[in-house]
Amino acid sequence: MWACPRCGRLFKKKNQSHYCGQRPVTMDEYILAQPEDVQPVLRAVRGAIRAAIPNAEERISWSMPTFWKGQNIIHFAANKNHLGVYAGAEAAEAFGERLAGYKSSKGTIQFPYTKPVPLELIAEIAAWCWQAKNHT
């Protein structure tokens, strides 16, 4: 068992990712809770998705920034070594050729921080998810 040195919670995995204290309620809180070097990436991704689907509501769902309109449209999250975009299996399949250089599985797409994050592609995926969920 591993105990977080900040909050004391116990976990099976060493250095388990978690929130110490209260979970963020807004995207701003989520972004500010992440490492400083990752925050600009998260702000850029948020802006790209917001521009692609401006009528979606921002919320936190499954402890991740989420764009929502009657249902979850797309999520994103900071991970230790990559940005995760959670668009669903259908989106990952639809963009399969363009995602060939990235790790993906079951609708999760990993964009490593060691490469520039493809904001235009993320925006296109978000717009595709919006339309696929019958929003016009």
GROMACS .gro file of N, CA, C and O in nm, residues 1-4 8-16:
model
   52
    1MET      N    1   0.085  -0.119   0.000
    1MET     CA    2   0.000   0.000   0.000
    1MET      C    3   0.089   0.125   0.000
    1MET      O    4   0.196   0.125   0.060
    2TRP      N    5   0.039   0.227  -0.068
    2TRP     CA    6   0.110   0.354  -0.074
    2TRP      C    7   0.021   0.461  -0.014
    2TRP      O    8  -0.099   0.467  -0.042
    3ALA      N    9   0.078   0.546   0.070
    3ALA     CA   10   0.005   0.656   0.132
    3ALA      C   11   0.050   0.786   0.066
    3ALA      O   12   0.170   0.815   0.058
    4CYS      N   13  -0.046   0.865   0.019
    4CYS     CA   14  -0.014   0.995  -0.038
    4CYS      C   15   0.047   1.083   0.072
    4CYS      O   16  -0.013   1.097   0.179
    8GLY      N   17  -0.265   1.162   0.279
    8GLY     CA   18  -0.265   1.043   0.363
    8GLY      C   19  -0.351   0.928   0.314
    8GLY      O   20  -0.355   0.822   0.377
    9ARG      N   21  -0.423   0.946   0.201
    9ARG     CA   22  -0.506   0.837   0.150
    9ARG      C   23  -0.420   0.720   0.108
    9ARG      O   24  -0.307   0.737   0.061
   10LEU      N   25  -0.473   0.598   0.125
   10LEU     CA   26  -0.401   0.476   0.090
   10LEU      C   27  -0.445   0.423  -0.046
   10LEU      O   28  -0.564   0.423  -0.077
   11PHE      N   29  -0.346   0.376  -0.123
   11PHE     CA   30  -0.372   0.322  -0.256
   11PHE      C   31  -0.289   0.197  -0.277
   11PHE      O   32  -0.184   0.179  -0.217
   12LYS      N   33  -0.337   0.110  -0.366
   12LYS     CA   34  -0.263  -0.012  -0.400
   12LYS      C   35  -0.139   0.020  -0.482
   12LYS      O   36  -0.035  -0.042  -0.466
   13LYS      N   37  -0.151   0.119  -0.575
   13LYS     CA   38  -0.039   0.155  -0.662
   13LYS      C   39   0.039   0.271  -0.602
   13LYS      O   40  -0.019   0.366  -0.551
   14LYS      N   41   0.171   0.265  -0.616
   14LYS     CA   42   0.255   0.375  -0.573
   14LYS      C   43   0.232   0.496  -0.664
   14LYS      O   44   0.218   0.481  -0.785
   15ASN      N   45   0.224   0.613  -0.607
   15ASN     CA   46   0.203   0.739  -0.679
   15ASN      C   47   0.072   0.739  -0.758
   15ASN      O   48   0.063   0.797  -0.866
   16GLN      N   49  -0.030   0.673  -0.705
   16GLN     CA   50  -0.162   0.668  -0.769
   16GLN      C   51  -0.214   0.810  -0.792
   16GLN      O   52  -0.212   0.893  -0.702
   0.00000   0.00000   0.00000
